[in-house]
Backbone as CSV, one residue per row, in Angstrom:
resi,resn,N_x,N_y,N_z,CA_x,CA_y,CA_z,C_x,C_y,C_z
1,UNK,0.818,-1.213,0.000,0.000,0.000,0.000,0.856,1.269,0.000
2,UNK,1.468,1.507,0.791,2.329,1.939,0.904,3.355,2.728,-0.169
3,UNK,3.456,2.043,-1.356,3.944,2.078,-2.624,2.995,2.758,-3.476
4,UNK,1.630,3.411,-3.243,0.832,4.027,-3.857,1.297,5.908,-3.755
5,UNK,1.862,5.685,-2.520,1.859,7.182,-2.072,3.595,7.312,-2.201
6,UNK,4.661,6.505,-1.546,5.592,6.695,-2.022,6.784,6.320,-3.209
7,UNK,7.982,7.381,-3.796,8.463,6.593,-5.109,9.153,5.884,-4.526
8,UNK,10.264,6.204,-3.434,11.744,5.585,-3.348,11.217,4.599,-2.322
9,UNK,12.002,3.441,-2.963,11.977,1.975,-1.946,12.534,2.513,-0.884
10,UNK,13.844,3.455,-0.502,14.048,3.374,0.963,13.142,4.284,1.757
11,UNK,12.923,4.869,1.336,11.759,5.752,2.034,10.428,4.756,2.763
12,UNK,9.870,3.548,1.715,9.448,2.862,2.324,9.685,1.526,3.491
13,UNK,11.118,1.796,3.366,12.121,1.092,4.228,12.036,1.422,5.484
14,UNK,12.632,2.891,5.258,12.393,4.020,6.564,11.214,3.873,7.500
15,UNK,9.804,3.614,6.719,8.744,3.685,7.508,8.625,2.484,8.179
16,UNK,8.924,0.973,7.490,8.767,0.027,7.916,9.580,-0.569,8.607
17,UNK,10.827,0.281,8.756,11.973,-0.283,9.781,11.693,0.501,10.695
18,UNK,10.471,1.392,10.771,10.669,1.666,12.676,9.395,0.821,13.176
19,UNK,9.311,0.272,14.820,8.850,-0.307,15.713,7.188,-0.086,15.162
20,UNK,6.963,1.199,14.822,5.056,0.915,14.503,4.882,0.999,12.820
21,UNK,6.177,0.162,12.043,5.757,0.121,10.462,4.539,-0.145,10.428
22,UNK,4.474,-1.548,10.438,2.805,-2.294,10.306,1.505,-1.944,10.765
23,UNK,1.922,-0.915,11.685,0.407,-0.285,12.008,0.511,1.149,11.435
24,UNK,1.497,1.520,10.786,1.459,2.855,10.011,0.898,2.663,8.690
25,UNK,1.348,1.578,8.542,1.002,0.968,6.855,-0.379,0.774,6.806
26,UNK,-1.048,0.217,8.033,-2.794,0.296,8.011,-3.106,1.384,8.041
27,UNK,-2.871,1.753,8.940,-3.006,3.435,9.277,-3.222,4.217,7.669
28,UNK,-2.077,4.120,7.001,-2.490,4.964,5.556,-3.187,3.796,5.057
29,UNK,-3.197,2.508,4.858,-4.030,2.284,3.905,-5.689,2.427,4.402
30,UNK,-6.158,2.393,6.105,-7.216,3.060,5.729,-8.125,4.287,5.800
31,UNK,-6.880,5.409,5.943,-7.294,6.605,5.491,-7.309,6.045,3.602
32,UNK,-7.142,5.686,2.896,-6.951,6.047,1.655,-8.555,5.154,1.585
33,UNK,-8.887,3.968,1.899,-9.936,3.486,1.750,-11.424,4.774,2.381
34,UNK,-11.146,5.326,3.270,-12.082,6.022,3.585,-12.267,7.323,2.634
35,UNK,-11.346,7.221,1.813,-11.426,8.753,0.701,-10.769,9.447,1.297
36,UNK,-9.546,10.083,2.068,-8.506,10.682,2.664,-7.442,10.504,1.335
37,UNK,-7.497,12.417,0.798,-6.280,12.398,-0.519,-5.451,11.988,-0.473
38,UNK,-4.334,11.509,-1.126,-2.838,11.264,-1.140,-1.838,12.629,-0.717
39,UNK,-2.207,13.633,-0.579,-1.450,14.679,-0.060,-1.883,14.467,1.320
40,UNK,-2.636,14.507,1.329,-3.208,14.150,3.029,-2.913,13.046,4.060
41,UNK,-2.508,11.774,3.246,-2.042,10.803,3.813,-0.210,11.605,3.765
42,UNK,0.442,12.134,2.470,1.902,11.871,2.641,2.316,12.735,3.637
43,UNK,1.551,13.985,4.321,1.464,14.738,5.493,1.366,13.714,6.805
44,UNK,0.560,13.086,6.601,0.213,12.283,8.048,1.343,10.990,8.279
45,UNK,1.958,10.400,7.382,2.951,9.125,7.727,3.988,9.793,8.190
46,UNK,4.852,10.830,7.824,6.069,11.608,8.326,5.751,11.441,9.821
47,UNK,4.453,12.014,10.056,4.297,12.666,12.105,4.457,11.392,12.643
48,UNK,3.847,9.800,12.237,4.208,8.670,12.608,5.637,8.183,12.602
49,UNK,6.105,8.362,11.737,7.116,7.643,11.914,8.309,8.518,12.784
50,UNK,8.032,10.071,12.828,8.688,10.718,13.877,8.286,10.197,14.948
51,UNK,6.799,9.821,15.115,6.712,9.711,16.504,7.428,8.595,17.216
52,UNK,7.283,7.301,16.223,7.885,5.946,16.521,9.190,6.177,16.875
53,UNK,9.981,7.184,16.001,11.562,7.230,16.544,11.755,8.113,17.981
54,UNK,10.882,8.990,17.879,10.890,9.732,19.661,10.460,8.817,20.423
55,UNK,9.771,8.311,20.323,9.385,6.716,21.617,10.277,5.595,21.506
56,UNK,10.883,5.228,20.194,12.021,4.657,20.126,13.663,4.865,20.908
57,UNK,13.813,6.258,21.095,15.413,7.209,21.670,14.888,7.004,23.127
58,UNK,13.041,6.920,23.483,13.670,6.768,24.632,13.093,5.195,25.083
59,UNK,13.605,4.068,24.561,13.383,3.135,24.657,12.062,2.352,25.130
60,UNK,10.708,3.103,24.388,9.278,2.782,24.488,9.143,2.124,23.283
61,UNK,8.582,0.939,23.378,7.722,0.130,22.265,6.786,-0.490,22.678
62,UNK,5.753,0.007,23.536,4.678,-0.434,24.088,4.061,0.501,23.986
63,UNK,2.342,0.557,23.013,1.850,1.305,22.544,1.003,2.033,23.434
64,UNK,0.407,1.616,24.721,0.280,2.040,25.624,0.494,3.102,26.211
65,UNK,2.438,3.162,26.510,3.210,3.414,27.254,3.237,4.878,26.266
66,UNK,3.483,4.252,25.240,3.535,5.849,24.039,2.862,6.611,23.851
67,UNK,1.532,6.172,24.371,0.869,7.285,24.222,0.742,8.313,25.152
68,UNK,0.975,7.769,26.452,1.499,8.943,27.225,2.349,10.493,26.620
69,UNK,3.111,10.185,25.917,4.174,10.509,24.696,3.851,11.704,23.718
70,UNK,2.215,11.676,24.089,2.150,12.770,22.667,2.580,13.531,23.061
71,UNK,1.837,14.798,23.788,2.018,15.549,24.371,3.528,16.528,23.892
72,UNK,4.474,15.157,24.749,5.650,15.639,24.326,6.479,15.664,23.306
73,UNK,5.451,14.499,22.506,6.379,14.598,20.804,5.798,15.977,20.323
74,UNK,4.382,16.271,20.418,4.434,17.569,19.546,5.289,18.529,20.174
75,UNK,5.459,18.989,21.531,6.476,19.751,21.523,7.757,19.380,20.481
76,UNK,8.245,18.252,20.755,9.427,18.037,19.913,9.483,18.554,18.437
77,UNK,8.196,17.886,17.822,7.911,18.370,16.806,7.908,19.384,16.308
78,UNK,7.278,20.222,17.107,7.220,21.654,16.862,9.013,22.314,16.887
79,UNK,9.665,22.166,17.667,10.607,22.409,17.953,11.731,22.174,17.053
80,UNK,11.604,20.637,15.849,12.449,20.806,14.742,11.709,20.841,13.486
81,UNK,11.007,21.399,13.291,9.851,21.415,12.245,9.359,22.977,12.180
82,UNK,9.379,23.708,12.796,8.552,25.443,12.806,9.780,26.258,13.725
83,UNK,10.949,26.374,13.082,11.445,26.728,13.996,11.114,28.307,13.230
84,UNK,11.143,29.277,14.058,11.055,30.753,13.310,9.662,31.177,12.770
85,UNK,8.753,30.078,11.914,7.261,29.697,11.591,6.268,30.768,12.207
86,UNK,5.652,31.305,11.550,4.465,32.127,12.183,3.616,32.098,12.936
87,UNK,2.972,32.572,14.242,1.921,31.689,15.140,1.224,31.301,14.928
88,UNK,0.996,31.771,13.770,-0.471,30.701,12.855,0.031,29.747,12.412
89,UNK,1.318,29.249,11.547,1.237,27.957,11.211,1.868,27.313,12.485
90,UNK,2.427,27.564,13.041,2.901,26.849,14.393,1.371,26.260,14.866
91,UNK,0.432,27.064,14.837,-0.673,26.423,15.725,-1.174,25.595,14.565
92,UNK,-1.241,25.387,13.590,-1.674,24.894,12.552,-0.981,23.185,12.437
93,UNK,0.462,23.342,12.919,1.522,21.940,12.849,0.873,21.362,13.760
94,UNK,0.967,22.269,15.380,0.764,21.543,16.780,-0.513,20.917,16.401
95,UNK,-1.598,21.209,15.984,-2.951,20.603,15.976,-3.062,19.293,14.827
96,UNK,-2.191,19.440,13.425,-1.887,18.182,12.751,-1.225,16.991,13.524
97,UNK,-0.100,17.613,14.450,1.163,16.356,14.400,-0.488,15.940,15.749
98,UNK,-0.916,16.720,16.949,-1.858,16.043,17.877,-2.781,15.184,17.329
99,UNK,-3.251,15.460,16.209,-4.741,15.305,15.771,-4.531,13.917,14.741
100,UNK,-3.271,13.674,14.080,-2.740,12.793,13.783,-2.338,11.686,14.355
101,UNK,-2.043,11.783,15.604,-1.292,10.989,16.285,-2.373,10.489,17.262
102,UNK,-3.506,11.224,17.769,-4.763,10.672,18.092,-5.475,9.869,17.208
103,UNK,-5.491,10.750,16.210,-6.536,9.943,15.145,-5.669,8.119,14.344
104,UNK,-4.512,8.515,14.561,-3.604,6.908,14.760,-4.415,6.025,15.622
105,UNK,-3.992,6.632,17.230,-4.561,5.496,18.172,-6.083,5.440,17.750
106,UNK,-7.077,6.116,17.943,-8.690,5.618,17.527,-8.978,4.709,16.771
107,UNK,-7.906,5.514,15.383,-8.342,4.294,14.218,-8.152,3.050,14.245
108,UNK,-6.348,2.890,14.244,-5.486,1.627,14.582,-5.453,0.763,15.852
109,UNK,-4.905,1.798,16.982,-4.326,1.164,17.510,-5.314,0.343,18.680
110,UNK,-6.786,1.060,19.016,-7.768,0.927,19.875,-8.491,0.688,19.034
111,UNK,-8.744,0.128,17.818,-9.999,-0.020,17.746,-11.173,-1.009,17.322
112,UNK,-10.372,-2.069,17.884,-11.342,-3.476,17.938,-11.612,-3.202,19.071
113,UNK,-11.252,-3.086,20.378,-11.764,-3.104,21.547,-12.138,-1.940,21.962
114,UNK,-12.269,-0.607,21.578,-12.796,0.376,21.903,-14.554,0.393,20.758
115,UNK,-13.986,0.112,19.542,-15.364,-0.284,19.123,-16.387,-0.874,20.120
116,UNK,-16.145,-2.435,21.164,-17.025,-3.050,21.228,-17.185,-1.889,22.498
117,UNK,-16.356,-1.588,23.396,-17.422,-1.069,24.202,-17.590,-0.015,24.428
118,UNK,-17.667,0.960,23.371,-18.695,2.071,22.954,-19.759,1.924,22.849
119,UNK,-20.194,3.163,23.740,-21.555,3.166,23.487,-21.897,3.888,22.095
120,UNK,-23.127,3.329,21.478,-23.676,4.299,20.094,-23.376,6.006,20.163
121,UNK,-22.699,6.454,19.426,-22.385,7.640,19.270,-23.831,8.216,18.860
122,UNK,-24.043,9.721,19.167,-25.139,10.082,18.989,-25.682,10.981,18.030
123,UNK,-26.932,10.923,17.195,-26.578,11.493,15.892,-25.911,13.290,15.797
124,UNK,-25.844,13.316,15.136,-24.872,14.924,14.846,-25.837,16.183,14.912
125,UNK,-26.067,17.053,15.584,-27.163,17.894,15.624,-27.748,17.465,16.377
126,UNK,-28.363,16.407,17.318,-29.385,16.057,17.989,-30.312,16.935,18.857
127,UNK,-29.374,17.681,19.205,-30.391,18.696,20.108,-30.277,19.962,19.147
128,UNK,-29.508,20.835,18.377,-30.084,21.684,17.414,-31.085,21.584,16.586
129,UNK,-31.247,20.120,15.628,-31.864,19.769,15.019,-32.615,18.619,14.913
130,UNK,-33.208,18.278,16.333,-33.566,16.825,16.460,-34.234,15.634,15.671
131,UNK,-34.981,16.506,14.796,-35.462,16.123,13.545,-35.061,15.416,12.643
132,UNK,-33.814,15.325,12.667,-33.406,15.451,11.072,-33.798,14.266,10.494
133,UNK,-32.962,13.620,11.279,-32.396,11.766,10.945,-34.152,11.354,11.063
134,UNK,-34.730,11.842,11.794,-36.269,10.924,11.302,-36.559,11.114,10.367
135,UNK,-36.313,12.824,9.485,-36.818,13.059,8.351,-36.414,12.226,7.532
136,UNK,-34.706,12.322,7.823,-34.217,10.861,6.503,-34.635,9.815,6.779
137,UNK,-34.767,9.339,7.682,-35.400,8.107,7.549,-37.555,7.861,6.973
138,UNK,-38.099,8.881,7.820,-39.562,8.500,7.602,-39.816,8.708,6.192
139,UNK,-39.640,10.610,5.720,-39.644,11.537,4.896,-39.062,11.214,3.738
140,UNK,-38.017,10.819,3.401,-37.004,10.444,2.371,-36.858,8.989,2.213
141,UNK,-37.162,8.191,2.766,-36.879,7.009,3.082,-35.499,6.750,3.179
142,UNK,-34.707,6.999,3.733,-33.221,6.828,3.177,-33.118,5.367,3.666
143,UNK,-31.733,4.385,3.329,-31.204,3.549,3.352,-30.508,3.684,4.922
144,UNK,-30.170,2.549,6.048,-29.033,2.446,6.595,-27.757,2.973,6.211
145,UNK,-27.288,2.298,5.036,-25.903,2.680,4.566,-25.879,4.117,4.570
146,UNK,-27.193,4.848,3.350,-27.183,6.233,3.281,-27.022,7.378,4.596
147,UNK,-28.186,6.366,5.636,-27.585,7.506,7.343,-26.284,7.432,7.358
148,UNK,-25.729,6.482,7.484,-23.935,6.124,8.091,-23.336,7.608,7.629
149,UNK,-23.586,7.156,6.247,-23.028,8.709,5.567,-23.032,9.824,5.771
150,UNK,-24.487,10.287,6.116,-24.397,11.470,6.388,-24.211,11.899,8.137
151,UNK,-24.120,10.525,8.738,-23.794,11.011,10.044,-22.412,11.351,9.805
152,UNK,-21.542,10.393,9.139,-20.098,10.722,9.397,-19.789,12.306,8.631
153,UNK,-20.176,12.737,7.458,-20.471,14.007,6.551,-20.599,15.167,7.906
154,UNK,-21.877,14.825,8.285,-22.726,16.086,9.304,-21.124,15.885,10.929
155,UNK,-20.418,15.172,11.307,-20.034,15.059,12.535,-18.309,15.681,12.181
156,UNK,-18.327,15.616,11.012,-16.798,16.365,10.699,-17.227,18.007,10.330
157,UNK,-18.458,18.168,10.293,-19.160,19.799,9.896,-19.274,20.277,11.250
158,UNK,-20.228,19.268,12.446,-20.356,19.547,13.806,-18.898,20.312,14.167
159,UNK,-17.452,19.259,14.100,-16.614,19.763,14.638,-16.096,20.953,13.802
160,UNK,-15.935,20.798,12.673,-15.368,22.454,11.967,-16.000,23.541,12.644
161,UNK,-17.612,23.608,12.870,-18.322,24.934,13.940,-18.017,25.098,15.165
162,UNK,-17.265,23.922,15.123,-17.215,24.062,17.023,-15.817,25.205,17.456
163,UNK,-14.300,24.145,16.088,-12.980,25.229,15.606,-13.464,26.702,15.128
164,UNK,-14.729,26.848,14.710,-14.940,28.358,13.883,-15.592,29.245,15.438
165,UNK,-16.094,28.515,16.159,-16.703,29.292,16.994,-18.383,29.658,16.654
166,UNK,-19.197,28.213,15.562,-20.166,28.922,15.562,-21.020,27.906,16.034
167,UNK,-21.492,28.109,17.345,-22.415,26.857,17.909,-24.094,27.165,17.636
168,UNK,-24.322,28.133,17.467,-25.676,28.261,17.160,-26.078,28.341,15.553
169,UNK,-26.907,27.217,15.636,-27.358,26.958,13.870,-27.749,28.428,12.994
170,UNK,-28.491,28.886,13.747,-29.160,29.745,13.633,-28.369,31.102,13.119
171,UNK,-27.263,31.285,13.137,-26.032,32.198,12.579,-25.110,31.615,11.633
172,UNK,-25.675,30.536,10.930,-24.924,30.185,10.202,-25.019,30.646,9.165
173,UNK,-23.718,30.765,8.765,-24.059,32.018,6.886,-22.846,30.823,5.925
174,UNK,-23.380,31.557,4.431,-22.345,31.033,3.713,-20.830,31.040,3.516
175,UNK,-20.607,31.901,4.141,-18.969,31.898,4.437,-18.337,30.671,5.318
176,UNK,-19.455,30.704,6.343,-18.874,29.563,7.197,-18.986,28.059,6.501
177,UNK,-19.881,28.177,5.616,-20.031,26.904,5.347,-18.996,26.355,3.773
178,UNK,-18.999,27.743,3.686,-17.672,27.648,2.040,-16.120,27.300,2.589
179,UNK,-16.142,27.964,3.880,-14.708,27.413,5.013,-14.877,26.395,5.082
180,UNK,-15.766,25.594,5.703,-15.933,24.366,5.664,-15.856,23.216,4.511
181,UNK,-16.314,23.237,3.168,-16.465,22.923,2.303,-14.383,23.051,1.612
182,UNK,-14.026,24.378,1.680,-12.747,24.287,1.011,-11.616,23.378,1.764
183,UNK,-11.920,23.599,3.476,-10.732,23.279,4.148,-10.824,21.611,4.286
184,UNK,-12.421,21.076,4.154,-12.177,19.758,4.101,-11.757,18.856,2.708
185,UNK,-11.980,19.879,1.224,-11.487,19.808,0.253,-10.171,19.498,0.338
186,UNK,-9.222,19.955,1.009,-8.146,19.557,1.419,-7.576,17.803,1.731
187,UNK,-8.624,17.449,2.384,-8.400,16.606,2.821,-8.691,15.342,2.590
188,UNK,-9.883,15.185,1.931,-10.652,13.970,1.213,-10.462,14.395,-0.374
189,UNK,-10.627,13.136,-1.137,-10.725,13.155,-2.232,-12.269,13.929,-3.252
190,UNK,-12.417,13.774,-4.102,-13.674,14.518,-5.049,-14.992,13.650,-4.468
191,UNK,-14.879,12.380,-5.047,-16.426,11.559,-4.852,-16.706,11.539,-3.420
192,UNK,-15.713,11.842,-2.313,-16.150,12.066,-0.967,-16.485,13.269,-1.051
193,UNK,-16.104,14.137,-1.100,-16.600,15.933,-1.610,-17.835,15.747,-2.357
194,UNK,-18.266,14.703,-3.075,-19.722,15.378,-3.920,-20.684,14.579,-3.137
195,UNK,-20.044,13.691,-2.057,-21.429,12.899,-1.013,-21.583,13.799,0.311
196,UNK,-20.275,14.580,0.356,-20.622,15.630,1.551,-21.478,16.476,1.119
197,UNK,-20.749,17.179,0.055,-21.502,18.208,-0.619,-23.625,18.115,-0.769
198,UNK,-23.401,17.078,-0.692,-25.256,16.565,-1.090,-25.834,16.500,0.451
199,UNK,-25.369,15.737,1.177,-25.459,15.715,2.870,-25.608,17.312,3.485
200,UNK,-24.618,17.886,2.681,-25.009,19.081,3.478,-25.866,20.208,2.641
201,UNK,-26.276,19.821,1.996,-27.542,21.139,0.966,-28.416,20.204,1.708
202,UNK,-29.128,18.670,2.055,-30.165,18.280,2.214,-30.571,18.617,4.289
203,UNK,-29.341,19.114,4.109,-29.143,19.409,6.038,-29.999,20.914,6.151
204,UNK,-29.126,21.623,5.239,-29.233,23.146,5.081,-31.042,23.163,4.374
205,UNK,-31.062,22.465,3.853,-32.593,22.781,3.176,-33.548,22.300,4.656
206,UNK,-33.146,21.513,5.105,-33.866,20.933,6.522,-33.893,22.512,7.469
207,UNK,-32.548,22.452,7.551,-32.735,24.027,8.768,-33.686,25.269,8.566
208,UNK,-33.696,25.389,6.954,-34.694,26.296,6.482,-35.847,25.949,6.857
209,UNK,-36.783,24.692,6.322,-37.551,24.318,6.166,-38.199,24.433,7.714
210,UNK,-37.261,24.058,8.706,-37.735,23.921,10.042,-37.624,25.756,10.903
211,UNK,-37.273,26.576,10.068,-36.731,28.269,10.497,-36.039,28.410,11.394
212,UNK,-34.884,27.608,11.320,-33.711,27.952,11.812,-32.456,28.695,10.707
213,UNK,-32.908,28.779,9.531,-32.299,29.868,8.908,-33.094,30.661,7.724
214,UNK,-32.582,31.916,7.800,-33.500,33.207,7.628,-33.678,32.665,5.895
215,UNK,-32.401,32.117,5.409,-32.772,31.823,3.623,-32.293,30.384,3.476
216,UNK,-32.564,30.234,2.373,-31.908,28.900,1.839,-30.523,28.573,1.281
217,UNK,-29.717,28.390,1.878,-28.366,28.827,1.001,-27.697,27.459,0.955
218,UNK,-28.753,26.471,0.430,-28.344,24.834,0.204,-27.681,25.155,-1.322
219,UNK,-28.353,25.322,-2.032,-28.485,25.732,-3.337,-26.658,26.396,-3.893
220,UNK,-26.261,26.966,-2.656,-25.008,27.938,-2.926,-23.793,26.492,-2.742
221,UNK,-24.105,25.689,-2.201,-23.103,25.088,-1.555,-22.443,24.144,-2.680
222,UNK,-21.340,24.616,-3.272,-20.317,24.220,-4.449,-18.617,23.187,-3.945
223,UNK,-18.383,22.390,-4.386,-17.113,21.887,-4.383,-16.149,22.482,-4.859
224,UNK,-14.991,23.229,-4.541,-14.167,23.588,-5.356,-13.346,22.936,-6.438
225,UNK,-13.469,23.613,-7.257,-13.449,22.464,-8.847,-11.970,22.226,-8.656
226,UNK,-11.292,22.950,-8.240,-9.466,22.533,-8.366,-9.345,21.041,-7.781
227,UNK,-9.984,20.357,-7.166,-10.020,19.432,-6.271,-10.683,18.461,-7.206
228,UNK,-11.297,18.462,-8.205,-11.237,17.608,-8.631,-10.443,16.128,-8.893
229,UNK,-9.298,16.303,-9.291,-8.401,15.541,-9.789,-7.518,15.409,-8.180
230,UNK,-7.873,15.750,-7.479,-7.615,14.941,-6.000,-7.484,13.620,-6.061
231,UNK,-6.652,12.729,-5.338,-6.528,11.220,-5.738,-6.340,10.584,-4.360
């Protein structure tokens, strides 16, 4: 898998000769299965395999034990990576190399046994918009598979408002939602962009419909075309 995203054999050497190769190698292959771009994955394997060698110098290979560890790898990180760097992208690294290195353990490293004993996560909006998910389901008839979707769509939008500072539905304008739309463009590929993109005009037409917003601005909500050819 591995060989999709990088050219040079030692480079893929590099990754697989440190202590968490094999769970880095899942790790990207299933961001790439979930629609996570190839720029997006070749950003995220670097912070791993730094991290493996900072838990490595100080003689940790118990995944456990490492995770204690973040904390202080992003300092590290930060420290040979932004040196001089602006406070904006400095805060911009610290929240990748964290958010990376969490989103490692959830995916990988916890998550046969954190799956089973989770409780059901709860739908996205529930108390802004309690409605919704019955609508898709009674109203629309939607599919199982089709909710999955738009819960996971609507719960990466939940958190972008939460980073923007806009918790009340009810102030939501198109700017915030074109931020939203470009910065996750970033990150997923196109055909994940045109199932968000639909999830969230059928959200936005809901909020209207129910007068929690003053117009309809489902209608506005566009993919940025450069992103197309995202892979």
């Amino acid at each position: 898998m591995l060989e999709r995203f990088f050219l040079k054999p030692r480079t893929i050497d590099r990754i697989m000769g440190s202590w968490l190769g094999k769970d880095i190698e899942l790790y990207a292959s299933t961001l790439f299965e979930t629609g996570y771009s190839a720029r997006s994955i070749l950003r995220r394997v670097p912070i791993l395999v730094q991290f493996a060698d900072f838990t490595d110098t100080r003689r940790i290979h118990d995944l456990s034990l490492a995770e204690s560890l973040i904390d202080s790898f992003v300092d590290h990180w930060l420290s040979s990576h932004c040196i001089g760097a602006h406070p904006g992208l400095r805060q911009r690294e610290r929240s990748l190399a964290r958010c990376t290195v969490r989103h490692f353990y959830s995916l990988i490293v916890w998550k046969s046994d954190y799956q089973k004993r989770k409780a059901p996560a709860a739908d996205p909006f529930v108390v802004e918009a309690p409605g919704f998910f019955s609508y898709l389901r009674e109203e629309r008839g939607l599919r199982p598979e089709t909710l999955y979707q738009y819960r996971h769509h609507l719960r990466r939008f939940a958190v972008y408002l939460g980073h923007v500072g806009c918790a009340d539905l009810r102030l939501l304008s198109l700017p915030v939602v074109t931020g939203f739309i470009t910065t996750t463009a970033q990150e997923v590929n196109y055909s994940v962009m045109v199932g968000l993109a639909s999830s969230l005009r059928v959200f936005l037409q809901y909020l209207r419909r129910e007068g929690l917003l003053e117009r309809d601005i489902s209608k506005l909500v566009e993919i940025p075309q450069r992103y197309r050819l995202v892979v």
